[in-house]
Short mmCIF file of C-alpha atoms (C1' of nucleotides) in Angstrom, two decimals:
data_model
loop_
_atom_site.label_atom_id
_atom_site.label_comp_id
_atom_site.label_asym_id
_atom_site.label_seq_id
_atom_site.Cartn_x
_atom_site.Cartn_y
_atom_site.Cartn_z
CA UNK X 1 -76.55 -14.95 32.33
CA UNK X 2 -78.53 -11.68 30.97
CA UNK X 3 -77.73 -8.41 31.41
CA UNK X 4 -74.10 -7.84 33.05
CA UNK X 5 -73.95 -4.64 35.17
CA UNK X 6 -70.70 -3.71 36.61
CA UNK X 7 -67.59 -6.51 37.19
CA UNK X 8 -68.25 -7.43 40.45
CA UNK X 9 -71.47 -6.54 40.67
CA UNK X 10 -74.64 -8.90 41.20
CA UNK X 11 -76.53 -10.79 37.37
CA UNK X 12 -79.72 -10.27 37.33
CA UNK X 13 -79.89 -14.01 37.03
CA UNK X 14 -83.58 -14.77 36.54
CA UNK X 15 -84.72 -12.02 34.41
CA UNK X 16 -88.06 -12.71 32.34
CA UNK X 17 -87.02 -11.23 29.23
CA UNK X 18 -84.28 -14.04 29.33
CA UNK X 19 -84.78 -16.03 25.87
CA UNK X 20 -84.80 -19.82 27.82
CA UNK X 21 -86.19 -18.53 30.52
CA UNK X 22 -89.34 -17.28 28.30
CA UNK X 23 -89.23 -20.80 26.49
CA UNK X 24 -88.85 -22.71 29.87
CA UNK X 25 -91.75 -21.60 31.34
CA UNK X 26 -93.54 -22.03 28.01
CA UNK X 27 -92.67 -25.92 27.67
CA UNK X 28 -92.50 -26.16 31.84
CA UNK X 29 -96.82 -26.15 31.54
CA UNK X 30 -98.57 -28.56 31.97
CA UNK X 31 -99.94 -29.64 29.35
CA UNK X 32 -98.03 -27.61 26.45
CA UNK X 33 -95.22 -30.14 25.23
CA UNK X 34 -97.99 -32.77 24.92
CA UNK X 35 -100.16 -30.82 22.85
CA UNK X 36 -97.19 -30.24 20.43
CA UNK X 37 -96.25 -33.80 20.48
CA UNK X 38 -99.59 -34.49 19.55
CA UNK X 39 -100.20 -31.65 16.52
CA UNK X 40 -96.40 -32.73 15.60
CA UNK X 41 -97.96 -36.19 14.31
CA UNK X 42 -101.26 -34.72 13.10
CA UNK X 43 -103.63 -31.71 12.82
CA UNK X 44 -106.48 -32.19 14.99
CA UNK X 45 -109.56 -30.95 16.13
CA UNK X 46 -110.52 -29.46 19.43
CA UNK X 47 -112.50 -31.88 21.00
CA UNK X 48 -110.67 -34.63 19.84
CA UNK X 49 -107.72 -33.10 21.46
CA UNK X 50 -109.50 -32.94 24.44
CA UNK X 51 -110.40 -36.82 24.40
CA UNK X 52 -107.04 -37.77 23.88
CA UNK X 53 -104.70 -35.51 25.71
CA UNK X 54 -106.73 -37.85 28.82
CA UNK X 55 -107.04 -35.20 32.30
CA UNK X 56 -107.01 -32.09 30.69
CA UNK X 57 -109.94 -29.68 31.12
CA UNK X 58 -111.97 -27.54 28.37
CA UNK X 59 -110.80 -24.45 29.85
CA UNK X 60 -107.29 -25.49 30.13
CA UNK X 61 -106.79 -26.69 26.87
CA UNK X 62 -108.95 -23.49 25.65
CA UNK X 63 -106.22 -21.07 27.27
CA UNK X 64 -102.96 -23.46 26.01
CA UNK X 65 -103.97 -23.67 22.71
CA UNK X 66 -104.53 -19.58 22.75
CA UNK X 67 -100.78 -19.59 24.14
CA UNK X 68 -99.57 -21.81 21.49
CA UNK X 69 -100.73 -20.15 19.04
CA UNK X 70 -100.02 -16.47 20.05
CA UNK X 71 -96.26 -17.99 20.15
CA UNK X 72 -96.68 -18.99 16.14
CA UNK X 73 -95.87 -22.66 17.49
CA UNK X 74 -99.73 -24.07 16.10
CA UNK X 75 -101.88 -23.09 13.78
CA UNK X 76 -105.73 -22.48 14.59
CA UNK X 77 -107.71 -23.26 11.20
CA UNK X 78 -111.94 -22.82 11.16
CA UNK X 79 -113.94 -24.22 8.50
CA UNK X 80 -117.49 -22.84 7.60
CA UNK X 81 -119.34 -26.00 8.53
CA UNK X 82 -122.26 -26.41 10.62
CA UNK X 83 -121.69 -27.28 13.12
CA UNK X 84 -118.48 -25.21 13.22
CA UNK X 85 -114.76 -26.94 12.55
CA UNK X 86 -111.94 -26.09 14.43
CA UNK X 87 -108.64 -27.75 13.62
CA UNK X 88 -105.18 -27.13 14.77
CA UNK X 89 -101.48 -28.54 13.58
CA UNK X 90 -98.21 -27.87 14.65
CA UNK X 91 -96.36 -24.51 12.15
CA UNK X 92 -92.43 -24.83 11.08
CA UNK X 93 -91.30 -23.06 14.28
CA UNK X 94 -93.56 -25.17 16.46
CA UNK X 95 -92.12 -28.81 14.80
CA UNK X 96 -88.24 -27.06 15.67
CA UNK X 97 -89.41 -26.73 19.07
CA UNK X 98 -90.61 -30.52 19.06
CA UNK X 99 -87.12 -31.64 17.85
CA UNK X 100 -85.27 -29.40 20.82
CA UNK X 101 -87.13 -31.08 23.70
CA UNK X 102 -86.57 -34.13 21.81
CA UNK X 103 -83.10 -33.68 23.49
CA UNK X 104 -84.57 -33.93 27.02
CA UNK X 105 -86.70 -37.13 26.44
CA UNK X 106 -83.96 -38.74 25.19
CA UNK X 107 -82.00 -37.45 28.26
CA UNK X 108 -84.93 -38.57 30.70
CA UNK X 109 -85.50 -41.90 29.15
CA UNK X 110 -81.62 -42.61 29.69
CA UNK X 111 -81.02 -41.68 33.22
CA UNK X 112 -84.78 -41.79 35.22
CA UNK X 113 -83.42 -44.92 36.71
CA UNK X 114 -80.40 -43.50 38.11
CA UNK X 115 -82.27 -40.52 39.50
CA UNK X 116 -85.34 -42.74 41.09
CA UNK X 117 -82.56 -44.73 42.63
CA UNK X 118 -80.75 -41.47 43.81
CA UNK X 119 -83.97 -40.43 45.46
CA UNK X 120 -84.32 -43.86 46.94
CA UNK X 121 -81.32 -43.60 48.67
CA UNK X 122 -81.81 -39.96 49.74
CA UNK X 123 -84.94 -41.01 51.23
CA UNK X 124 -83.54 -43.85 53.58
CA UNK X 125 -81.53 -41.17 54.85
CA UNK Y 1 -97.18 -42.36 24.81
CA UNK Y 2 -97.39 -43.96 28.09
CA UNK Y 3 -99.64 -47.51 29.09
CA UNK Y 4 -101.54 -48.22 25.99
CA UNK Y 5 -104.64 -49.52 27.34
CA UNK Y 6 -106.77 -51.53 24.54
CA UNK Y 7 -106.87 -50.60 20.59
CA UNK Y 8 -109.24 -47.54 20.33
CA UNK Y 9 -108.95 -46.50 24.02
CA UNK Y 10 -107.24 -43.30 25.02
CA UNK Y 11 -104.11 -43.10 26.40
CA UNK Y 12 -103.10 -41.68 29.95
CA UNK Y 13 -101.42 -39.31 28.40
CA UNK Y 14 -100.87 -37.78 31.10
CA UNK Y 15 -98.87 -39.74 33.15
CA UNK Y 16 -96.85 -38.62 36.05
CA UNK Y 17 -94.98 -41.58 36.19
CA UNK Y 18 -93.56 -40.83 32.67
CA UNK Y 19 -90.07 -39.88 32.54
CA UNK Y 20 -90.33 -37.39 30.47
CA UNK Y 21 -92.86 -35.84 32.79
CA UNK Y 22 -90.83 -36.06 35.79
CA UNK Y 23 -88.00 -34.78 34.50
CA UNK Y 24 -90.29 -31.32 32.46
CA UNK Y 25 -91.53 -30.94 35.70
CA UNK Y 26 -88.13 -30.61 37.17
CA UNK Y 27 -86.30 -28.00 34.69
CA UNK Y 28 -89.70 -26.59 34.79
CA UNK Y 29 -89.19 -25.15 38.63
CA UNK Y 30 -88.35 -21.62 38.30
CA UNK Y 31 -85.05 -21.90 39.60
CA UNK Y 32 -83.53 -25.10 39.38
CA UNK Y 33 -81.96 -24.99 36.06
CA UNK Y 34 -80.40 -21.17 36.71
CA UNK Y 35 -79.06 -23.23 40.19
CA UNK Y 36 -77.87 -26.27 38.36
CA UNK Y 37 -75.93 -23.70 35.53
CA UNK Y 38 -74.67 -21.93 37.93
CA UNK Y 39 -73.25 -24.92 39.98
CA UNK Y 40 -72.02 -26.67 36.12
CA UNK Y 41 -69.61 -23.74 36.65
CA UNK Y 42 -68.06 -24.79 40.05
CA UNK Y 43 -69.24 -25.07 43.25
CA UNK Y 44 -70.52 -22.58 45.63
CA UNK Y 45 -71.54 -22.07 49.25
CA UNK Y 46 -75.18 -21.24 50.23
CA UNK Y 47 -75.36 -17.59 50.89
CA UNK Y 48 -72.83 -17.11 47.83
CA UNK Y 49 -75.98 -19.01 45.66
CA UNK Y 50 -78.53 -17.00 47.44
CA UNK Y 51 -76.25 -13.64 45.87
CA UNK Y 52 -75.95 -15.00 42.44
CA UNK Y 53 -79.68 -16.05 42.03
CA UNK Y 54 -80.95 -12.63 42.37
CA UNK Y 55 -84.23 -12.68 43.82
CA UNK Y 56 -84.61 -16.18 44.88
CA UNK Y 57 -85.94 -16.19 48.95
CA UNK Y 58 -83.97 -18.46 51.49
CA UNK Y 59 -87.00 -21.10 51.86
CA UNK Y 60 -87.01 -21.64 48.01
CA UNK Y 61 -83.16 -22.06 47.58
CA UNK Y 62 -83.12 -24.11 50.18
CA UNK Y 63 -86.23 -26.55 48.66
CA UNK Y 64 -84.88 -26.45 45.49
CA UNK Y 65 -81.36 -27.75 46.49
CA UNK Y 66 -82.93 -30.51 48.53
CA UNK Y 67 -84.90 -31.36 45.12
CA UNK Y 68 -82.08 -31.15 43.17
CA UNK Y 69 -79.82 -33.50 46.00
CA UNK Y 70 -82.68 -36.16 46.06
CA UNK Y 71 -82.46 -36.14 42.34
CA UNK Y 72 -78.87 -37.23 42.37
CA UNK Y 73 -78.36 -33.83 40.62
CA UNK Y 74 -76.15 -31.93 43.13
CA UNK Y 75 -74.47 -32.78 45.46
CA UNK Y 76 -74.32 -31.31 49.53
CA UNK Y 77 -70.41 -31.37 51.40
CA UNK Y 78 -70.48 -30.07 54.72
CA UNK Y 79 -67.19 -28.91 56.49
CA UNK Y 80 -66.96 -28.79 60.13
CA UNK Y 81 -65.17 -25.67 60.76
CA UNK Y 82 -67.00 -22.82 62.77
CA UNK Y 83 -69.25 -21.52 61.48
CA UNK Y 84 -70.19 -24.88 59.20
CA UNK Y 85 -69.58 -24.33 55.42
CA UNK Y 86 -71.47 -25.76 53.37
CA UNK Y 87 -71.03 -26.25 49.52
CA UNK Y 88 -72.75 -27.87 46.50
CA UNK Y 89 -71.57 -28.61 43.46
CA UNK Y 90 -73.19 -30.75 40.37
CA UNK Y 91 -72.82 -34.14 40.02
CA UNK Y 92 -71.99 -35.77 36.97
CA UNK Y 93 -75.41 -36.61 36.41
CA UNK Y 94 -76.33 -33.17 36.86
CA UNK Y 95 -73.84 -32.27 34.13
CA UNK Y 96 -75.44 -34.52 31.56
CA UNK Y 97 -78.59 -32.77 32.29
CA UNK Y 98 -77.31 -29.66 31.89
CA UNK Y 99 -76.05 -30.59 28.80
CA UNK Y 100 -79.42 -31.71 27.64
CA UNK Y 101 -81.14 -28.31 28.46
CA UNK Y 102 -78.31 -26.53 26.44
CA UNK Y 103 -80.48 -27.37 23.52
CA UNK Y 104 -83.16 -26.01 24.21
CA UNK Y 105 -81.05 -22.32 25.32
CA UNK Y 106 -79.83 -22.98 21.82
CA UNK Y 107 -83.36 -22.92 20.15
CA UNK Y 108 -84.44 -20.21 22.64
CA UNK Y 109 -81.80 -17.78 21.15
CA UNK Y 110 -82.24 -18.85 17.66
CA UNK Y 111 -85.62 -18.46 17.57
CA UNK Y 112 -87.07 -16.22 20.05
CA UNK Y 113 -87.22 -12.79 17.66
CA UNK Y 114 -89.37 -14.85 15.57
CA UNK Y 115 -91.88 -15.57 18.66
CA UNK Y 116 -91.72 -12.36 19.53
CA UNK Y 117 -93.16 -11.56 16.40
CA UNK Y 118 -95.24 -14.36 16.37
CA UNK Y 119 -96.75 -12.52 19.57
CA UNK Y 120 -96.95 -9.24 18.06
CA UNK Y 121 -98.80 -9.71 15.17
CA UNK Y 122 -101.10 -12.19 17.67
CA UNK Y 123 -102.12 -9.66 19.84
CA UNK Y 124 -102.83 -7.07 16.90
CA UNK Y 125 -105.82 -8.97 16.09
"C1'" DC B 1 -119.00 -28.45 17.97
"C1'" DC B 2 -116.17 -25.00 20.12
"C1'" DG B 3 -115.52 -22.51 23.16
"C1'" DT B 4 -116.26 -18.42 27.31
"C1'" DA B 5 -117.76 -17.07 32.12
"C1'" DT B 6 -117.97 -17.88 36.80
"C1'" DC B 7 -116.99 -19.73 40.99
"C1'" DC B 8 -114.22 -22.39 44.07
"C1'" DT B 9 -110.26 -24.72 45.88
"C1'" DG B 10 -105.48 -26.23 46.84
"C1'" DT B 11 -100.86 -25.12 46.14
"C1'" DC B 12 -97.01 -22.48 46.47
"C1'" DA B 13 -93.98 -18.43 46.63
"C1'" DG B 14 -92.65 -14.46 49.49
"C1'" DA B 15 -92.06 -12.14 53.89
"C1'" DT B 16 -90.77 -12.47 58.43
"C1'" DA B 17 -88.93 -14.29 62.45
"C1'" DC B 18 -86.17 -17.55 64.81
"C1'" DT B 19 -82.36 -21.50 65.72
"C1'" DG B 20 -77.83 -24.36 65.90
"C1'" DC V 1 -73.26 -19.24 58.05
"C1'" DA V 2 -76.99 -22.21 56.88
"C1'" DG V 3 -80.89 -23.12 57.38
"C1'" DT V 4 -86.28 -24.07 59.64
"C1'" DA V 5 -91.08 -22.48 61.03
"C1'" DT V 6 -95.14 -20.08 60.28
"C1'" DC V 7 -98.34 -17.10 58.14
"C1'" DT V 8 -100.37 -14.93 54.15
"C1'" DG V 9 -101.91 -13.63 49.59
"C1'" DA V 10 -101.79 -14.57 44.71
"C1'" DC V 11 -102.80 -17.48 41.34
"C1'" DA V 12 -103.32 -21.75 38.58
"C1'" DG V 13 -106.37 -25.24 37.73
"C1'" DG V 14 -110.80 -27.96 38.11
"C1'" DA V 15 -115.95 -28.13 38.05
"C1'" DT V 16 -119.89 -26.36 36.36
"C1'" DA V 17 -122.93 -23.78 33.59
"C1'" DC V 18 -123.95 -21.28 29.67
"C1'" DG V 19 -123.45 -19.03 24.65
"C1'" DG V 20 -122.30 -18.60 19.38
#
DNA sequence: CCGTATCCTGTCAGATACTG
DNA sequence: CAGTATCTGACAGGATACGG
């Protein structure tokens, strides 16, 4: 896909600078994509993230959020207050992001039942 | 967004029953979509994957086929001459997949320079 | 309230060797 | 050619405790 050498000669295939490759292993966490779902409807704050987004631990979410936001996809706001505010949303780029995976929910909604029933029948055999 | 439990209760939000978990968790797999693309194309013989995918090991390939088989996402033809050939190819149902994740390549190209520089300026500070 | 630091554990990829 | 079996180390993620 990346990278042609010489006709004939070998891709380097998976290659990490690779574009989707970076974003697939962004959205392939975890926890990212429901984060961003989440910000997409709402800024909140951190430990109200934490209650809903239901399994996730503090140091998990901590190190997502960092991700997230190094990639310009949220926004980290903190407000003077005592005790201190910390609220994130979703930026522009982040909400574009939202929209592309959109794509694969749709997909995933539409065909799960064929593929659960593929895997059924794989397994009998 | 999965099993709404009672008003004002969290949600399992993390559910890995939900489609669009199983399916994230799927593309997610460090290979499987570079397989599946590479298979939209036409269909190939084992060892002739194992060249392509640079730097993919035997055990993996071979797990990540047998995902992508149970899925109902490839599919395995074995011919009997000596020695057996074996070749997979995608399904339909892979194809539609495939077409899903095109999306998200799309976005990927479009807007990867800006998360770059999303990054840099990040990791100035 | 919003995290970081530390430890601990299970999972999984890679390397290697072997089989039909 | 097309895999399987086994071992190993790296690493992600959870639990817990503590700090600004």
């Amino acid at each position: 896909m990346n990278i042609p050498v010489n006709p004939g000669d070998r891709y380097d295939v998976y290659c990490a600078a690779c574009p989707t490759r970076m974003v697939l292993d962004r959205i392939a966490d975890k926890w990212a994509m429901l984060i961003l779902g989440r910000l997409a409807r709402q800024p909140v704050r951190f430990n109200q993230l934490r209650r809903e987004i239901d399994g996730v631990s503090q140091k998990v979410l901590s190190q997502t959020l960092k991700r997230l936001e190094r990639d310009g996809l949220i926004a980290r706001a903190v407000f003077a207050t005592v005790p201190v505010t910390v609220e994130y949303s979703i930026t522009p780029l982040g909400e574009t992001l939202n929209d592309a995976v959109a794509a694969l929910r749709t997909w995933a909604e539409t065909h799960i039942e064929t593929v659960l029933e593929a895997q059924r029948r794989y397994d009998k055999a």
